[in-house]
Short mmCIF file of C-alpha atoms in Angstrom, two decimals:
data_model
loop_
_atom_site.label_atom_id
_atom_site.label_comp_id
_atom_site.label_asym_id
_atom_site.label_seq_id
_atom_site.Cartn_x
_atom_site.Cartn_y
_atom_site.Cartn_z
CA MET G 1 10.45 34.18 17.28
CA GLU G 2 13.83 33.39 19.35
CA ASP G 3 11.35 31.53 22.12
CA ASP G 4 9.47 29.30 19.48
CA THR G 5 13.52 28.29 17.63
CA GLU G 6 14.91 28.04 21.72
CA VAL G 7 11.90 24.99 21.76
CA ALA G 8 12.84 23.71 18.08
CA ARG G 9 16.60 23.43 19.51
CA SER G 10 15.51 21.89 22.64
CA ILE G 11 13.94 18.66 20.88
CA ALA G 12 16.76 18.93 18.76
CA ILE G 13 19.86 19.52 20.09
CA PRO G 14 20.33 17.80 22.89
CA ARG G 15 18.47 14.54 21.06
CA LEU G 16 21.24 14.73 18.82
CA THR G 17 24.10 14.83 20.64
CA ARG G 18 22.84 11.64 23.19
CA SER G 19 21.67 10.40 19.88
CA ARG G 20 25.31 10.40 18.65
CA GLN G 21 27.11 9.01 21.89
CA ALA G 22 24.63 5.92 21.29
CA ASN G 23 24.47 5.58 17.91
CA HIS G 24 28.56 4.41 18.39
CA SER G 25 27.93 2.15 21.18
CA SER G 26 24.86 0.35 19.15
CA SER G 27 27.49 -0.22 16.08
CA ALA G 28 29.84 -1.20 18.00
CA ALA G 29 27.73 -3.56 19.34
CA ALA G 30 26.07 -4.78 15.89
CA ASN G 31 28.74 -5.00 14.36
CA GLY G 32 29.65 -7.32 16.98
CA ASN G 33 26.80 -9.61 16.70
CA THR G 34 26.02 -10.87 12.91
CA ASP G 35 22.25 -10.94 14.40
CA THR G 36 21.46 -7.52 15.31
CA ASN G 37 18.67 -7.70 12.35
CA THR G 38 16.69 -10.97 14.46
CA ILE G 39 13.03 -9.39 14.40
CA ILE G 40 13.41 -8.54 10.33
CA ASN G 41 15.15 -9.03 7.73
CA ASN G 42 16.12 -5.50 5.33
CA PRO G 43 19.46 -6.12 3.22
CA ASN G 44 20.02 -2.70 3.01
CA ALA G 45 19.72 -1.67 6.71
CA GLY G 46 23.05 -0.80 6.17
CA MET G 47 23.21 1.62 3.70
CA VAL G 48 21.42 3.14 4.99
CA VAL G 49 22.29 3.37 8.15
CA THR G 50 25.87 4.76 6.98
CA ARG G 51 23.79 7.04 4.73
CA ILE G 52 22.30 8.76 8.15
CA GLU G 53 25.68 8.55 10.26
CA ASP G 54 27.32 10.59 7.11
CA ILE G 55 24.32 12.91 7.97
CA LEU G 56 24.24 13.54 11.41
CA GLY G 57 28.33 13.51 11.54
CA GLN G 58 27.99 16.38 9.24
CA ILE G 59 25.61 17.96 12.08
CA ILE G 60 27.56 17.44 15.14
CA GLU G 61 30.55 18.64 12.94
CA ALA G 62 28.70 22.09 12.16
CA LEU G 63 27.74 22.10 15.48
CA ALA G 64 30.55 21.95 16.97
CA ALA G 65 32.19 24.80 14.50
CA GLY G 66 28.96 26.95 15.81
CA GLN G 67 28.37 26.60 11.83
CA GLU G 68 24.75 27.22 10.92
CA LEU G 69 22.79 23.07 10.95
CA SER G 70 21.43 21.55 7.62
CA ILE G 71 20.10 18.40 6.17
CA PRO G 72 19.43 18.18 1.94
CA PHE G 73 15.58 16.89 1.91
CA SER G 74 13.56 16.40 -1.57
CA ALA G 75 10.42 17.19 -1.59
CA ARG G 76 8.45 14.26 -3.65
CA ARG G 77 5.37 16.73 -4.87
CA LEU G 78 9.03 18.81 -5.98
CA SER G 79 9.85 16.79 -7.51
CA ARG G 80 8.03 15.41 -9.87
CA ARG G 81 7.20 18.49 -11.14
CA ALA G 82 10.62 19.59 -12.25
CA ALA G 83 12.56 16.80 -13.57
CA ASN G 84 15.60 18.30 -13.06
CA ALA G 85 15.05 19.64 -9.58
CA GLN G 86 18.38 19.97 -6.84
CA PRO G 87 18.12 18.40 -3.87
CA GLU G 88 17.39 21.01 -1.45
CA GLU G 89 18.21 21.88 2.33
CA VAL G 90 16.32 21.98 5.34
CA HIS G 91 18.30 24.29 8.00
CA PHE G 92 18.44 24.91 11.96
CA PRO G 93 17.83 28.11 13.48
CA GLY G 94 16.99 28.46 9.78
CA ARG G 95 14.71 31.58 8.25
CA ASN G 96 12.53 31.24 10.13
CA GLN G 97 10.19 28.74 13.41
CA GLN G 98 9.16 26.80 10.54
CA GLU G 99 12.21 25.51 9.13
CA ALA G 100 12.92 25.71 12.67
CA VAL G 101 10.72 23.26 13.89
CA LYS G 102 10.69 21.28 9.65
CA PHE G 103 15.20 20.74 10.71
CA ALA G 104 13.61 19.25 14.37
CA ARG G 105 11.60 16.94 13.05
CA ILE G 106 13.30 15.59 10.19
CA LEU G 107 16.65 15.06 12.60
CA LEU G 108 13.92 13.05 14.86
CA ILE G 109 12.70 10.85 12.07
CA LEU G 110 16.12 10.71 11.04
CA GLN G 111 17.30 9.10 14.60
CA LEU G 112 14.26 6.79 14.71
CA SER G 113 14.89 5.43 11.64
CA HIS G 114 19.22 4.93 12.20
CA ASP G 115 17.66 3.03 16.20
CA ALA G 116 15.31 0.45 14.23
CA LEU G 117 17.89 -0.31 11.36
CA VAL G 118 20.86 -0.60 14.61
CA SER G 119 18.89 -2.27 16.36
CA GLY G 120 16.81 -4.42 13.61
CA THR G 121 12.97 -3.89 14.89
CA ILE G 122 10.26 -2.20 13.06
CA LEU G 123 8.60 2.12 14.07
CA THR G 124 5.86 2.43 12.69
CA LYS G 125 4.64 5.79 11.75
CA ARG G 126 1.94 6.21 13.87
CA HIS G 127 3.85 5.10 16.98
CA ILE G 128 6.35 7.93 16.12
CA PHE G 129 2.86 10.85 15.76
CA TYR G 130 1.89 9.67 18.94
CA GLN G 131 4.94 9.32 21.47
CA HIS G 132 5.92 12.76 19.96
CA GLN G 133 3.12 15.00 19.67
CA ASP G 134 4.97 17.67 21.55
CA LEU G 135 6.94 18.05 17.86
CA PHE G 136 3.97 16.80 15.36
CA GLU G 137 0.51 18.47 15.40
CA LYS G 138 -0.49 15.93 12.71
CA GLN G 139 -0.14 12.26 11.40
CA GLY G 140 -0.22 13.29 8.43
CA GLN G 141 3.25 15.47 8.66
CA VAL G 142 4.74 12.58 10.20
CA ASP G 143 3.84 10.46 6.75
CA ASP G 144 4.85 13.29 4.33
CA LEU G 145 8.65 13.05 6.18
CA VAL G 146 8.67 9.79 6.40
CA ASP G 147 7.75 9.07 2.47
CA ASP G 148 9.77 12.95 1.95
CA ILE G 149 12.98 10.92 3.36
CA ALA G 150 13.27 7.48 1.59
CA PHE G 151 13.21 9.67 -1.18
CA THR G 152 15.67 11.80 -0.67
CA LEU G 153 18.35 9.24 0.45
CA GLY G 154 17.37 7.07 -2.56
CA VAL G 155 15.12 4.27 -1.00
CA GLY G 156 12.06 3.24 0.23
CA ARG G 157 10.18 3.93 2.99
CA GLY G 158 10.66 0.04 4.27
CA ASP G 159 14.46 0.61 4.23
CA LEU G 160 13.72 2.73 6.89
CA ASN G 161 12.13 -0.15 9.17
CA ILE G 162 9.41 2.20 9.50
CA VAL G 163 5.95 1.21 8.03
CA ALA G 164 2.65 2.27 8.18
CA ALA G 165 0.07 0.05 10.22
CA SER G 166 -0.77 -2.22 8.82
CA LYS G 167 -4.31 -1.92 7.76
CA GLY G 168 -4.57 -4.70 5.63
CA VAL G 169 -6.64 -7.88 6.00
CA LEU G 170 -6.15 -11.45 5.10
CA ALA G 171 -8.38 -14.60 5.31
CA GLY G 172 -7.59 -18.48 4.05
CA PRO G 173 -5.51 -21.53 4.70
CA LEU G 174 -1.70 -20.02 4.31
CA THR G 175 0.71 -20.36 7.14
CA ILE G 176 2.99 -17.39 7.40
CA HIS G 177 6.24 -18.20 8.88
CA LEU G 178 8.02 -14.80 10.72
CA HIS G 179 11.52 -14.21 11.40
CA ASP G 180 11.20 -13.55 14.86
CA GLY G 181 10.15 -17.67 14.57
CA SER G 182 6.28 -16.79 15.67
CA THR G 183 4.00 -18.18 12.56
CA LEU G 184 -0.09 -16.57 11.64
CA ASN G 185 -2.97 -18.73 10.47
CA PRO G 186 -5.18 -15.92 8.94
CA CYS G 187 -7.81 -18.74 8.98
CA SER G 188 -7.97 -19.06 12.57
CA GLY G 189 -10.66 -15.58 13.39
CA ASP G 190 -13.51 -15.22 11.97
CA LEU G 191 -12.64 -11.79 10.29
CA GLY G 192 -9.27 -13.05 9.24
CA VAL G 193 -5.88 -10.88 10.56
CA ALA G 194 -3.48 -7.95 10.18
CA ILE G 195 -0.59 -8.29 6.84
CA PRO G 196 2.40 -7.97 8.77
CA THR G 197 5.85 -6.03 6.91
CA VAL G 198 7.41 -8.34 4.44
CA GLN G 199 10.53 -7.26 6.39
CA SER G 200 9.04 -9.57 8.74
CA ILE G 201 8.09 -12.67 7.13
CA SER G 202 10.44 -15.96 6.60
CA SER G 203 8.16 -17.46 4.33
CA VAL G 204 4.86 -18.17 3.62
CA ASN G 205 3.25 -21.20 2.62
CA VAL G 206 0.69 -21.35 0.33
CA GLN G 207 0.58 -25.06 -0.99
CA SER G 208 -3.79 -25.31 -0.89
CA ILE G 209 -4.59 -22.27 -1.78
CA LYS G 210 -6.00 -22.48 -5.12
CA TRP G 211 -6.76 -18.23 -5.56
CA VAL G 212 -6.06 -15.02 -4.15
CA LEU G 213 -9.15 -13.12 -4.28
CA VAL G 214 -8.08 -9.10 -3.59
CA VAL G 215 -11.07 -7.06 -2.75
CA GLU G 216 -11.94 -3.76 -2.37
CA LYS G 217 -14.22 -3.40 0.42
CA ASP G 218 -13.84 -4.00 3.88
CA ALA G 219 -18.09 -4.62 3.89
CA VAL G 220 -17.55 -7.41 0.98
CA PHE G 221 -15.08 -8.88 2.12
CA ARG G 222 -16.77 -8.99 6.00
CA SER G 223 -19.73 -11.00 3.89
CA LEU G 224 -17.65 -13.18 2.75
CA CYS G 225 -15.68 -14.19 5.53
CA SER G 226 -18.86 -14.48 7.14
CA SER G 227 -19.67 -17.07 5.30
CA GLN G 228 -16.08 -18.41 4.71
CA PHE G 229 -15.86 -18.42 1.31
CA TRP G 230 -12.35 -19.28 1.71
CA GLN G 231 -12.81 -23.01 2.49
CA THR G 232 -16.25 -23.45 0.41
CA SER G 233 -15.60 -22.32 -3.08
CA MET G 234 -16.50 -25.33 -5.21
CA PHE G 235 -12.76 -24.76 -7.18
CA GLY G 236 -11.32 -25.22 -3.62
CA PRO G 237 -9.72 -23.08 -0.65
CA GLY G 238 -8.52 -19.72 -1.51
CA VAL G 239 -7.15 -16.49 0.55
CA LEU G 240 -9.35 -13.16 0.54
CA VAL G 241 -7.27 -9.92 0.91
CA THR G 242 -8.73 -6.17 1.81
CA LYS G 243 -7.19 -2.93 2.60
CA ALA G 244 -10.17 -1.80 4.38
CA LYS G 245 -10.77 1.95 2.98
CA GLY G 246 -9.13 3.47 0.53
CA PHE G 247 -6.19 3.05 -1.43
CA PRO G 248 -4.40 0.23 -1.04
CA ASP G 249 -1.88 0.57 1.34
CA LEU G 250 2.17 -0.22 0.82
CA THR G 251 2.30 -2.90 3.61
CA THR G 252 -0.73 -5.07 1.12
CA ARG G 253 1.02 -4.66 -1.83
CA SER G 254 4.76 -5.49 -0.94
CA PHE G 255 2.88 -8.41 0.78
CA LEU G 256 1.09 -9.74 -2.22
CA ASN G 257 4.05 -8.28 -4.18
CA TYR G 258 5.87 -10.95 -2.25
CA VAL G 259 3.23 -13.80 -3.03
CA HIS G 260 2.90 -13.94 -6.78
CA THR G 261 6.69 -13.43 -6.93
CA ARG G 262 7.76 -16.61 -5.18
CA HIS G 263 5.03 -18.13 -6.41
CA PRO G 264 3.80 -16.96 -9.92
CA GLN G 265 1.52 -19.89 -10.81
CA LEU G 266 -0.98 -18.45 -7.92
CA PRO G 267 -3.78 -16.97 -9.77
CA LEU G 268 -4.09 -13.30 -8.46
CA LEU G 269 -8.19 -11.89 -8.55
CA GLY G 270 -8.88 -8.40 -8.07
CA LEU G 271 -13.13 -7.82 -6.99
CA CYS G 272 -13.53 -3.75 -7.38
CA ASP G 273 -16.87 -1.74 -7.65
CA TYR G 274 -17.23 -0.88 -11.93
CA ASP G 275 -16.72 2.77 -10.93
CA PRO G 276 -13.19 4.41 -11.57
CA ASP G 277 -12.08 5.12 -8.25
CA GLY G 278 -12.43 1.08 -8.54
CA ILE G 279 -10.83 1.44 -11.14
CA GLN G 280 -8.03 3.33 -9.29
CA ILE G 281 -8.03 1.01 -7.24
CA LEU G 282 -7.03 -1.97 -9.41
CA ARG G 283 -4.65 0.44 -11.24
CA CYS G 284 -2.54 1.05 -8.08
CA TYR G 285 -2.34 -2.76 -7.41
CA ARG G 286 -1.00 -3.59 -11.45
CA TYR G 287 1.29 -0.42 -11.86
CA GLY G 288 1.69 0.79 -8.03
CA SER G 289 1.58 4.82 -6.84
CA GLU G 290 2.58 7.88 -8.23
CA ARG G 291 2.79 9.88 -5.27
CA LEU G 292 5.57 6.37 -3.95
CA ASN G 293 6.67 5.69 -7.54
CA HIS G 294 10.51 6.21 -5.71
CA GLU G 295 9.64 3.11 -3.55
CA ALA G 296 10.21 -0.39 -5.22
CA ASP G 297 8.36 -2.34 -8.26
CA LEU G 298 5.94 -3.55 -6.49
CA GLY G 299 2.79 -4.39 -9.26
CA ILE G 300 1.35 -6.62 -9.95
CA PRO G 301 0.52 -6.48 -13.56
CA ALA G 302 -0.11 -10.21 -13.87
CA LEU G 303 -3.68 -9.52 -11.61
CA GLN G 304 -6.86 -10.19 -12.97
CA TRP G 305 -9.58 -8.16 -12.84
CA LEU G 306 -12.88 -9.88 -11.61
CA GLY G 307 -15.23 -7.79 -12.32
CA ILE G 308 -17.48 -5.95 -11.73
CA THR G 309 -16.90 -5.04 -15.60
CA SER G 310 -18.81 -3.44 -18.84
CA ALA G 311 -19.42 -7.36 -18.76
CA HIS G 312 -21.25 -7.74 -15.84
CA LEU G 313 -23.82 -5.60 -16.56
CA SER G 314 -25.39 -6.30 -20.55
CA ARG G 315 -25.01 -10.62 -19.28
CA ASP G 316 -28.20 -12.65 -19.43
CA HIS G 317 -29.16 -15.51 -17.54
CA ALA G 318 -28.37 -17.94 -20.88
CA GLY G 319 -24.25 -16.49 -20.29
CA THR G 320 -23.96 -19.05 -17.54
CA SER G 321 -20.22 -20.50 -19.05
CA LEU G 322 -19.63 -22.96 -15.69
CA ARG G 323 -23.13 -25.53 -16.30
CA ASN G 324 -20.22 -28.73 -17.41
CA TYR G 325 -19.00 -27.69 -13.91
CA GLU G 326 -23.41 -28.18 -12.31
CA SER G 327 -22.70 -25.14 -10.85
CA PRO G 328 -25.28 -22.41 -10.21
CA SER G 329 -26.14 -19.85 -12.89
CA GLN G 330 -23.77 -17.12 -12.73
CA VAL G 331 -26.01 -13.79 -11.82
CA PRO G 332 -25.95 -10.99 -13.48
CA ILE G 333 -25.45 -7.93 -12.08
CA THR G 334 -28.77 -6.48 -13.42
CA SER G 335 -30.56 -9.78 -12.75
CA ILE G 336 -34.58 -8.12 -11.06
CA GLN G 337 -32.99 -9.79 -8.19
CA CYS G 338 -30.42 -6.39 -7.08
CA ARG G 339 -32.21 -3.75 -6.42
CA ASP G 340 -30.78 -0.88 -8.39
CA PRO G 341 -27.69 -2.01 -10.08
CA VAL G 342 -26.82 1.09 -11.42
CA THR G 343 -26.76 4.20 -10.91
CA TYR G 344 -25.09 7.99 -12.54
CA LEU G 345 -21.64 9.37 -11.93
CA THR G 346 -21.14 12.09 -10.23
CA GLY G 347 -19.31 15.27 -11.68
CA ARG G 348 -16.55 13.63 -9.63
CA GLU G 349 -16.12 10.49 -11.46
CA ARG G 350 -16.91 12.05 -14.39
CA ALA G 351 -13.79 13.57 -13.92
CA THR G 352 -11.77 11.10 -11.51
CA ALA G 353 -12.49 8.63 -15.36
CA ILE G 354 -10.84 11.56 -17.32
CA SER G 355 -7.87 11.79 -15.50
CA THR G 356 -7.47 8.10 -15.25
CA LEU G 357 -7.00 7.47 -19.00
CA LYS G 358 -4.91 10.50 -18.69
CA LYS G 359 -2.27 8.69 -16.91
CA ILE G 360 -2.96 4.91 -17.99
CA HIS G 361 -1.59 6.90 -21.34
CA GLN G 362 1.97 6.66 -19.97
CA TYR G 363 1.73 2.76 -20.19
CA SER G 364 2.37 0.41 -22.93
CA PRO G 365 -0.59 0.25 -25.27
CA ASN G 366 -0.29 -3.47 -26.37
CA ASP G 367 -0.60 -4.74 -22.64
CA PHE G 368 -4.45 -6.52 -22.81
CA GLU G 369 -4.44 -5.06 -19.39
CA VAL G 370 -4.24 -1.73 -19.57
CA SER G 371 -6.49 -1.44 -22.87
CA GLU G 372 -8.73 -3.10 -20.90
CA LEU G 373 -8.31 -0.89 -18.28
CA ARG G 374 -8.70 2.29 -20.71
CA ARG G 375 -11.54 0.45 -22.38
CA GLU G 376 -13.92 0.30 -19.36
CA LEU G 377 -13.19 4.01 -18.57
CA GLN G 378 -14.37 4.37 -22.47
CA VAL G 379 -17.43 2.53 -22.17
CA MET G 380 -17.67 4.01 -18.25
CA THR G 381 -17.56 7.30 -19.19
CA LEU G 382 -19.66 7.00 -22.68
CA LEU G 383 -22.67 5.62 -20.93
CA GLY G 384 -22.22 7.25 -17.11
CA PHE G 385 -22.99 3.91 -14.78
CA LYS G 386 -20.77 3.08 -12.12
CA ALA G 387 -22.48 -0.62 -10.40
CA GLU G 388 -21.43 -1.09 -6.40
CA ILE G 389 -20.68 -4.83 -5.72
CA GLU G 390 -22.05 -4.96 -2.88
CA TRP G 391 -25.63 -5.16 -4.56
CA LEU G 392 -25.03 -8.13 -5.51
CA ASP G 393 -24.53 -9.29 -1.92
CA ASP G 394 -27.64 -8.05 -0.94
CA ALA G 395 -29.42 -10.10 -3.14
CA GLY G 396 -27.36 -13.37 -2.24
CA ASN G 397 -25.88 -13.83 -5.20
CA LEU G 398 -22.28 -12.74 -3.99
CA CYS G 399 -20.32 -16.29 -3.58
CA SER G 400 -22.48 -18.12 -6.55
CA TRP G 401 -21.58 -15.45 -8.33
CA LEU G 402 -17.87 -15.84 -7.52
CA ASP G 403 -17.86 -18.97 -8.38
CA GLY G 404 -18.57 -18.60 -11.87
CA GLU G 405 -16.60 -15.98 -12.41
CA ILE G 406 -13.84 -17.28 -10.43
CA GLY G 407 -13.66 -20.80 -12.62
CA GLU G 408 -12.95 -18.79 -15.52
CA ALA G 409 -10.41 -17.42 -14.51
CA LEU G 410 -9.26 -20.80 -13.87
CA ILE G 411 -10.51 -22.49 -17.00
CA SER G 412 -8.28 -19.63 -19.02
CA ASP G 413 -5.29 -20.09 -17.49
CA ALA G 414 -4.71 -23.21 -17.94
CA PHE G 415 -5.39 -22.46 -21.83
#
């Protein structure tokens, strides 16, 4: 036990004492230079630096007095279970090895965040893990602690100048200007470019954009990019956005919220599978994540669900609504041109649907978008069916189907 504690002490204490000296010089330099945050724009940097320095100062005082060290810490999951949960503390050397190591990990992240805030740079959680594998056994430990520290300080993760490595990608004729003076052109590559953090963006030019399509699946996104649908759509140029796998990450959601806040007239459209996971992803884009509910409101309730919905499962060929535009007939997903258009829900998916229905009850029952999600989940659970958007792509009908659906959405927005 003593040996393990000494390992944690050797990791934490020397860095703390060195950092405290560096903090004074860094802060002094920052005070003499009003252009410290030249790479990103973080309006809360000063507040967060002050809170971190208060914690570091208390540790230094306890260290000088020979007292046990402590850091205030509140885990998000515990606070969700108990609304009146009191802030906890992590001590060093603590009750056991686990607490000593946890203290060292939290202290390191606080120091790295402080340095990034003072220098105006951004750290990724992935960078923290790979640069400090002597302290972290797996990436998830960094991820959880960063979010818990932000929760403890009462700020968002981005306010720590620590972000997740970009997982979102976008393609289309928009121009993104960054604070460092560089420019991103998402239509220059075959498969788009990584979405930058909002803190690094100075402005986004969407002058020629008619729509933004958020795609759940990376495979569908790649297919649309290869056909340059963002350029060839009959309803004008648009932007394709995807988060490669799983639920939307904070960077992607922040970017979409940034664009929508500054350009509310620009239609945001969602393309998801007709299954409980697809609806969960759409719900996350619209209303945010329970796991990160301490973050600033990044929801986009205005995100329209383009498909797939239950209506597409029963639409027949005569139901085309764009014949006035001389477009190809809309292809229903149940067309004989599609292979195996629907499959049965699994037990896990049924459980996910029921869980999502319960969560949706917390939203306004009079909200049309909320009613839409609830209705589709109820129909899906009753029928026991699901459908994936790739089937349209397999049949070669995805682009024409999207043209029809985007046209309907744009026309409805005009009235």
